[in-house]
PDB file of C-alpha atoms in Angstrom:
ATOM      1  CA  MET A  11      -0.002  -0.008  -0.005  1.00  0.00           C
ATOM      2  CA  ALA A  12       1.403   3.375  -0.989  1.00  0.00           C
ATOM      3  CA  TYR A  13       0.893   6.486   1.106  1.00  0.00           C
ATOM      4  CA  THR A  14      -0.449   8.301  -1.955  1.00  0.00           C
ATOM      5  CA  ASP A  15      -3.465   5.948  -1.888  1.00  0.00           C
ATOM      6  CA  GLN A  16      -4.331   7.117   1.653  1.00  0.00           C
ATOM      7  CA  ILE A  17      -6.156  10.373   0.933  1.00  0.00           C
ATOM      8  CA  LEU A  18      -7.367  11.080   4.482  1.00  0.00           C
ATOM      9  CA  TRP A  19      -3.965  10.238   6.027  1.00  0.00           C
ATOM     10  CA  CYS A  20      -2.234  12.457   3.429  1.00  0.00           C
ATOM     11  CA  ARG A  21      -4.563  15.330   4.217  1.00  0.00           C
ATOM     12  CA  ARG A  22      -3.791  14.972   7.950  1.00  0.00           C
ATOM     13  CA  MET A  23      -0.035  14.941   7.272  1.00  0.00           C
ATOM     14  CA  LYS A  24      -0.296  17.935   4.917  1.00  0.00           C
ATOM     15  CA  THR A  25      -2.181  19.755   7.664  1.00  0.00           C
ATOM     16  CA  PHE A  26       0.527  18.774  10.163  1.00  0.00           C
ATOM     17  CA  PHE A  27       3.226  19.980   7.746  1.00  0.00           C
ATOM     18  CA  SER A  28       1.512  23.363   7.293  1.00  0.00           C
ATOM     19  CA  THR A  29       1.250  23.719  11.090  1.00  0.00           C
ATOM     20  CA  VAL A  30       4.907  23.012  11.814  1.00  0.00           C
ATOM     21  CA  ASP A  31       6.139  25.073   8.830  1.00  0.00           C
ATOM     22  CA  LEU A  32       6.191  28.127  11.090  1.00  0.00           C
ATOM     23  CA  ASP A  33       7.517  30.589   8.510  1.00  0.00           C
ATOM     24  CA  LYS A  34       5.136  29.216   5.831  1.00  0.00           C
ATOM     25  CA  ASP A  35       7.887  28.939   3.170  1.00  0.00           C
ATOM     26  CA  GLY A  36       6.833  25.438   2.132  1.00  0.00           C
ATOM     27  CA  PHE A  37       9.798  23.745   3.839  1.00  0.00           C
ATOM     28  CA  LEU A  38      10.667  22.467   7.276  1.00  0.00           C
ATOM     29  CA  THR A  39      14.076  23.672   8.333  1.00  0.00           C
ATOM     30  CA  GLU A  40      16.252  23.891  11.391  1.00  0.00           C
ATOM     31  CA  GLU A  41      15.013  27.476  11.724  1.00  0.00           C
ATOM     32  CA  ASP A  42      11.409  26.208  12.111  1.00  0.00           C
ATOM     33  CA  LEU A  43      12.699  23.854  14.812  1.00  0.00           C
ATOM     34  CA  LYS A  44      14.530  26.657  16.601  1.00  0.00           C
ATOM     35  CA  LYS A  45      11.373  28.777  16.579  1.00  0.00           C
ATOM     36  CA  ARG A  46       9.399  25.857  17.995  1.00  0.00           C
ATOM     37  CA  LEU A  47      12.068  25.404  20.712  1.00  0.00           C
ATOM     38  CA  GLU A  48      11.746  29.078  21.662  1.00  0.00           C
ATOM     39  CA  MET A  49       7.963  28.720  21.868  1.00  0.00           C
ATOM     40  CA  ARG A  50       8.282  25.563  23.973  1.00  0.00           C
ATOM     41  CA  LEU A  51      10.689  27.228  26.405  1.00  0.00           C
ATOM     42  CA  ALA A  52       8.375  30.223  26.669  1.00  0.00           C
ATOM     43  CA  GLU A  53       5.449  27.879  27.444  1.00  0.00           C
ATOM     44  CA  ASP A  54       7.249  26.171  30.324  1.00  0.00           C
ATOM     45  CA  SER A  55      10.123  27.949  32.029  1.00  0.00           C
ATOM     46  CA  SER A  56      10.984  24.826  34.050  1.00  0.00           C
ATOM     47  CA  LEU A  57      12.358  23.122  30.932  1.00  0.00           C
ATOM     48  CA  ASN A  58      16.076  22.675  30.431  1.00  0.00           C
ATOM     49  CA  GLN A  59      17.093  24.331  27.138  1.00  0.00           C
ATOM     50  CA  ALA A  60      19.881  21.850  26.336  1.00  0.00           C
ATOM     51  CA  GLU A  61      17.554  18.904  26.920  1.00  0.00           C
ATOM     52  CA  GLU A  62      14.826  20.451  24.788  1.00  0.00           C
ATOM     53  CA  GLU A  63      17.315  21.147  21.984  1.00  0.00           C
ATOM     54  CA  GLU A  64      18.426  17.511  22.085  1.00  0.00           C
ATOM     55  CA  LYS A  65      14.838  16.264  21.999  1.00  0.00           C
ATOM     56  CA  LEU A  66      14.001  18.469  19.023  1.00  0.00           C
ATOM     57  CA  LYS A  67      17.101  17.260  17.200  1.00  0.00           C
ATOM     58  CA  LYS A  68      15.988  13.657  17.729  1.00  0.00           C
ATOM     59  CA  VAL A  69      12.490  14.505  16.460  1.00  0.00           C
ATOM     60  CA  TRP A  70      14.011  16.209  13.410  1.00  0.00           C
ATOM     61  CA  ILE A  71      16.138  13.168  12.558  1.00  0.00           C
ATOM     62  CA  PHE A  72      13.796  10.323  13.435  1.00  0.00           C
ATOM     63  CA  PHE A  73      10.371  11.767  12.871  1.00  0.00           C
ATOM     64  CA  TYR A  74      10.687  14.237  10.000  1.00  0.00           C
ATOM     65  CA  ASN A  75      13.636  12.673   8.186  1.00  0.00           C
ATOM     66  CA  ALA A  76      12.839   8.960   8.715  1.00  0.00           C
ATOM     67  CA  GLY A  77      16.195   8.445  10.450  1.00  0.00           C
ATOM     68  CA  GLU A  78      18.337  10.207   7.849  1.00  0.00           C
ATOM     69  CA  GLU A  79      20.830  12.614   9.404  1.00  0.00           C
ATOM     70  CA  VAL A  80      21.015  15.772   7.305  1.00  0.00           C
ATOM     71  CA  GLY A  81      23.365  18.726   7.386  1.00  0.00           C
ATOM     72  CA  PRO A  82      22.811  22.380   8.211  1.00  0.00           C
ATOM     73  CA  GLY A  83      20.623  24.287   5.793  1.00  0.00           C
ATOM     74  CA  TYR A  84      18.606  21.204   4.791  1.00  0.00           C
ATOM     75  CA  LYS A  85      15.080  21.985   3.670  1.00  0.00           C
ATOM     76  CA  LEU A  86      12.424  19.305   3.853  1.00  0.00           C
ATOM     77  CA  GLY A  87       9.639  19.818   1.321  1.00  0.00           C
ATOM     78  CA  ARG A  88       6.068  18.673   1.792  1.00  0.00           C
ATOM     79  CA  GLU A  89       6.156  15.636  -0.516  1.00  0.00           C
ATOM     80  CA  LYS A  90       9.381  14.293   1.028  1.00  0.00           C
ATOM     81  CA  PHE A  91       7.844  14.952   4.471  1.00  0.00           C
ATOM     82  CA  LEU A  92       4.803  12.818   3.516  1.00  0.00           C
ATOM     83  CA  GLU A  93       7.055  10.027   2.261  1.00  0.00           C
ATOM     84  CA  ASN A  94       9.133  10.197   5.453  1.00  0.00           C
ATOM     85  CA  MET A  95       6.081  10.256   7.723  1.00  0.00           C
ATOM     86  CA  TRP A  96       4.696   7.185   5.953  1.00  0.00           C
ATOM     87  CA  LYS A  97       7.961   5.343   6.570  1.00  0.00           C
ATOM     88  CA  VAL A  98       8.163   6.435  10.206  1.00  0.00           C
ATOM     89  CA  THR A  99       4.547   5.831  11.181  1.00  0.00           C
ATOM     90  CA  ASN A 100       4.673   2.340   9.710  1.00  0.00           C
ATOM     91  CA  LYS A 101       7.838   1.290  11.591  1.00  0.00           C
ATOM     92  CA  PRO A 102       7.344  -1.242  14.392  1.00  0.00           C
ATOM     93  CA  GLU A 103       9.033   1.122  16.876  1.00  0.00           C
ATOM     94  CA  PHE A 104       6.760   4.074  16.042  1.00  0.00           C
ATOM     95  CA  GLU A 105       4.437   3.614  19.058  1.00  0.00           C
ATOM     96  CA  THR A 106       7.404   3.516  21.443  1.00  0.00           C
ATOM     97  CA  MET A 107       8.858   6.649  19.866  1.00  0.00           C
ATOM     98  CA  LEU A 108       5.479   8.385  20.056  1.00  0.00           C
ATOM     99  CA  LYS A 109       5.137   7.463  23.765  1.00  0.00           C
ATOM    100  CA  THR A 110       8.544   9.075  24.358  1.00  0.00           C
ATOM    101  CA  MET A 111       7.507  12.147  22.408  1.00  0.00           C
ATOM    102  CA  THR A 112       4.241  12.347  24.363  1.00  0.00           C
ATOM    103  CA  LYS A 113       6.154  12.243  27.650  1.00  0.00           C
ATOM    104  CA  GLY A 114       8.294  15.095  26.327  1.00  0.00           C
ATOM    105  CA  LEU A 115       5.219  17.132  25.419  1.00  0.00           C
ATOM    106  CA  MET A 116       3.816  16.605  28.901  1.00  0.00           C
ATOM    107  CA  GLY A 117       7.058  17.717  30.509  1.00  0.00           C
ATOM    108  CA  LYS A 118       6.767  17.489  34.283  1.00  0.00           C
ATOM    109  CA  LYS A 119       2.984  17.827  34.222  1.00  0.00           C
ATOM    110  CA  THR A 120       0.605  14.990  35.031  1.00  0.00           C
ATOM    111  CA  HIS A 121      -2.203  16.645  33.077  1.00  0.00           C
ATOM    112  CA  ILE A 122      -2.793  19.632  30.786  1.00  0.00           C
ATOM    113  CA  THR A 123      -5.789  21.841  31.279  1.00  0.00           C
ATOM    114  CA  LYS A 124      -7.524  23.545  28.404  1.00  0.00           C
ATOM    115  CA  GLU A 125      -6.055  26.835  29.542  1.00  0.00           C
ATOM    116  CA  ASP A 126      -2.506  25.383  29.414  1.00  0.00           C
ATOM    117  CA  HIS A 127      -3.236  23.845  26.017  1.00  0.00           C
ATOM    118  CA  MET A 128      -4.553  27.126  24.641  1.00  0.00           C
ATOM    119  CA  LYS A 129      -1.478  29.057  25.842  1.00  0.00           C
ATOM    120  CA  GLY A 130       0.883  26.836  23.882  1.00  0.00           C
ATOM    121  CA  VAL A 131      -1.129  25.766  20.881  1.00  0.00           C
ATOM    122  CA  THR A 132      -2.551  29.187  19.898  1.00  0.00           C
ATOM    123  CA  LYS A 133       0.993  30.119  18.887  1.00  0.00           C
ATOM    124  CA  ILE A 134       0.652  27.770  15.942  1.00  0.00           C
ATOM    125  CA  LEU A 135      -3.116  27.331  15.552  1.00  0.00           C
ATOM    126  CA  PRO A 136      -5.984  29.852  15.661  1.00  0.00           C
ATOM    127  CA  ALA A 137      -7.811  29.758  18.970  1.00  0.00           C
ATOM    128  CA  GLU A 138     -10.979  28.113  17.586  1.00  0.00           C
ATOM    129  CA  HIS A 139      -8.917  25.248  16.107  1.00  0.00           C
ATOM    130  CA  ALA A 140      -6.861  24.844  19.279  1.00  0.00           C
ATOM    131  CA  SER A 141     -10.042  24.682  21.315  1.00  0.00           C
ATOM    132  CA  ALA A 142     -11.597  22.102  18.975  1.00  0.00           C
ATOM    133  CA  ALA A 143      -8.433  19.976  19.127  1.00  0.00           C
ATOM    134  CA  PHE A 144      -8.511  19.993  22.931  1.00  0.00           C
ATOM    135  CA  ASP A 145     -12.164  19.063  22.986  1.00  0.00           C
ATOM    136  CA  ALA A 146     -11.565  16.181  20.573  1.00  0.00           C
ATOM    137  CA  MET A 147      -8.744  14.805  22.733  1.00  0.00           C
ATOM    138  CA  ASP A 148     -10.695  15.240  25.964  1.00  0.00           C
ATOM    139  CA  GLU A 149     -13.152  12.429  25.192  1.00  0.00           C
ATOM    140  CA  ASP A 150     -14.412  12.078  28.760  1.00  0.00           C
ATOM    141  CA  LYS A 151     -14.882  15.870  29.061  1.00  0.00           C
ATOM    142  CA  SER A 152     -12.887  16.030  32.305  1.00  0.00           C
ATOM    143  CA  GLY A 153     -11.245  19.309  31.265  1.00  0.00           C
ATOM    144  CA  CYS A 154      -7.771  17.737  31.417  1.00  0.00           C
ATOM    145  CA  LEU A 155      -5.513  15.865  29.070  1.00  0.00           C
ATOM    146  CA  THR A 156      -3.456  13.096  30.580  1.00  0.00           C
ATOM    147  CA  GLU A 157      -0.427  11.525  28.922  1.00  0.00           C
ATOM    148  CA  GLU A 158      -2.634   8.565  27.955  1.00  0.00           C
ATOM    149  CA  LYS A 159      -5.236  10.774  26.255  1.00  0.00           C
ATOM    150  CA  LEU A 160      -2.611  12.760  24.412  1.00  0.00           C
ATOM    151  CA  PHE A 161      -0.838   9.592  23.239  1.00  0.00           C
ATOM    152  CA  LYS A 162      -4.107   8.014  22.051  1.00  0.00           C
ATOM    153  CA  ALA A 163      -5.005  11.168  20.084  1.00  0.00           C
ATOM    154  CA  LEU A 164      -1.584  11.488  18.486  1.00  0.00           C
ATOM    155  CA  LEU A 165      -1.472   7.795  17.634  1.00  0.00           C
ATOM    156  CA  PHE A 166      -4.824   8.115  15.849  1.00  0.00           C
ATOM    157  CA  PHE A 167      -3.736  11.276  14.037  1.00  0.00           C
ATOM    158  CA  TYR A 168      -0.485   9.779  12.760  1.00  0.00           C
ATOM    159  CA  THR A 169      -1.611   6.216  11.976  1.00  0.00           C
ATOM    160  CA  ASN A 170      -5.353   5.957  11.279  1.00  0.00           C
ATOM    161  CA  LYS A 171      -6.008   5.587   7.581  1.00  0.00           C
ATOM    162  CA  ASP A 172      -9.774   5.679   7.164  1.00  0.00           C
ATOM    163  CA  ASP A 173     -11.882   7.061  10.026  1.00  0.00           C
ATOM    164  CA  ALA A 174     -13.214  10.149   8.304  1.00  0.00           C
ATOM    165  CA  ASP A 175     -15.769  10.852  11.062  1.00  0.00           C
ATOM    166  CA  SER A 176     -13.411  11.188  13.976  1.00  0.00           C
ATOM    167  CA  PRO A 177     -13.059  14.628  15.554  1.00  0.00           C
ATOM    168  CA  LEU A 178      -9.334  13.803  15.938  1.00  0.00           C
ATOM    169  CA  ASN A 179      -8.862  14.381  12.208  1.00  0.00           C
ATOM    170  CA  VAL A 180      -8.604  18.102  12.882  1.00  0.00           C
ATOM    171  CA  LEU A 181      -6.057  17.833  15.670  1.00  0.00           C
ATOM    172  CA  MET A 182      -3.751  20.220  13.808  1.00  0.00           C
ATOM    173  CA  GLY A 183      -6.535  22.372  12.391  1.00  0.00           C
ATOM    174  CA  PRO A 184      -8.905  22.003   9.437  1.00  0.00           C
ATOM    175  CA  LEU A 185      -7.627  19.479   6.907  1.00  0.00           C
ATOM    176  CA  VAL A 186      -5.849  20.888   3.890  1.00  0.00           C
ATOM    177  CA  ASP A 187      -5.632  19.370   0.399  1.00  0.00           C
TER     178      ASP A 187
END
């Protein structure tokens, strides 16, 4: 099965790409990653900058580049990103890597409130989309996201191929073509 046959999955990944392409130049670069690091550190001042830089570097290599180490100035275009994400999300170790990434997103918190979520996510998504994403992840309507809820939502977003009715489809905002 080719990723190009998975229309819904491709739309989710294109949406994800457009969300993490912070400067909207059509490429993911180290500069986008540095901007995301600055945003992450601003969200949570208890984070260690060196540790966060190392985590983002690992995400850049494993997640976006399917394990390929690339040099400075590398630009990852959308089609190559889709190809890489297909490879990564279909690896046997993807769930383990995603659990590690989810722990990193949680930081030292045991839960994330909607208010906390909105503070961080509205830097990359409009408020109405950030709110809808939180509501979709908070299936039991407790007002909090646990590591388990966040992991479950991210796993769906990155791996589900055909559930067009799930509210989790818009985790990164309205789907793009």
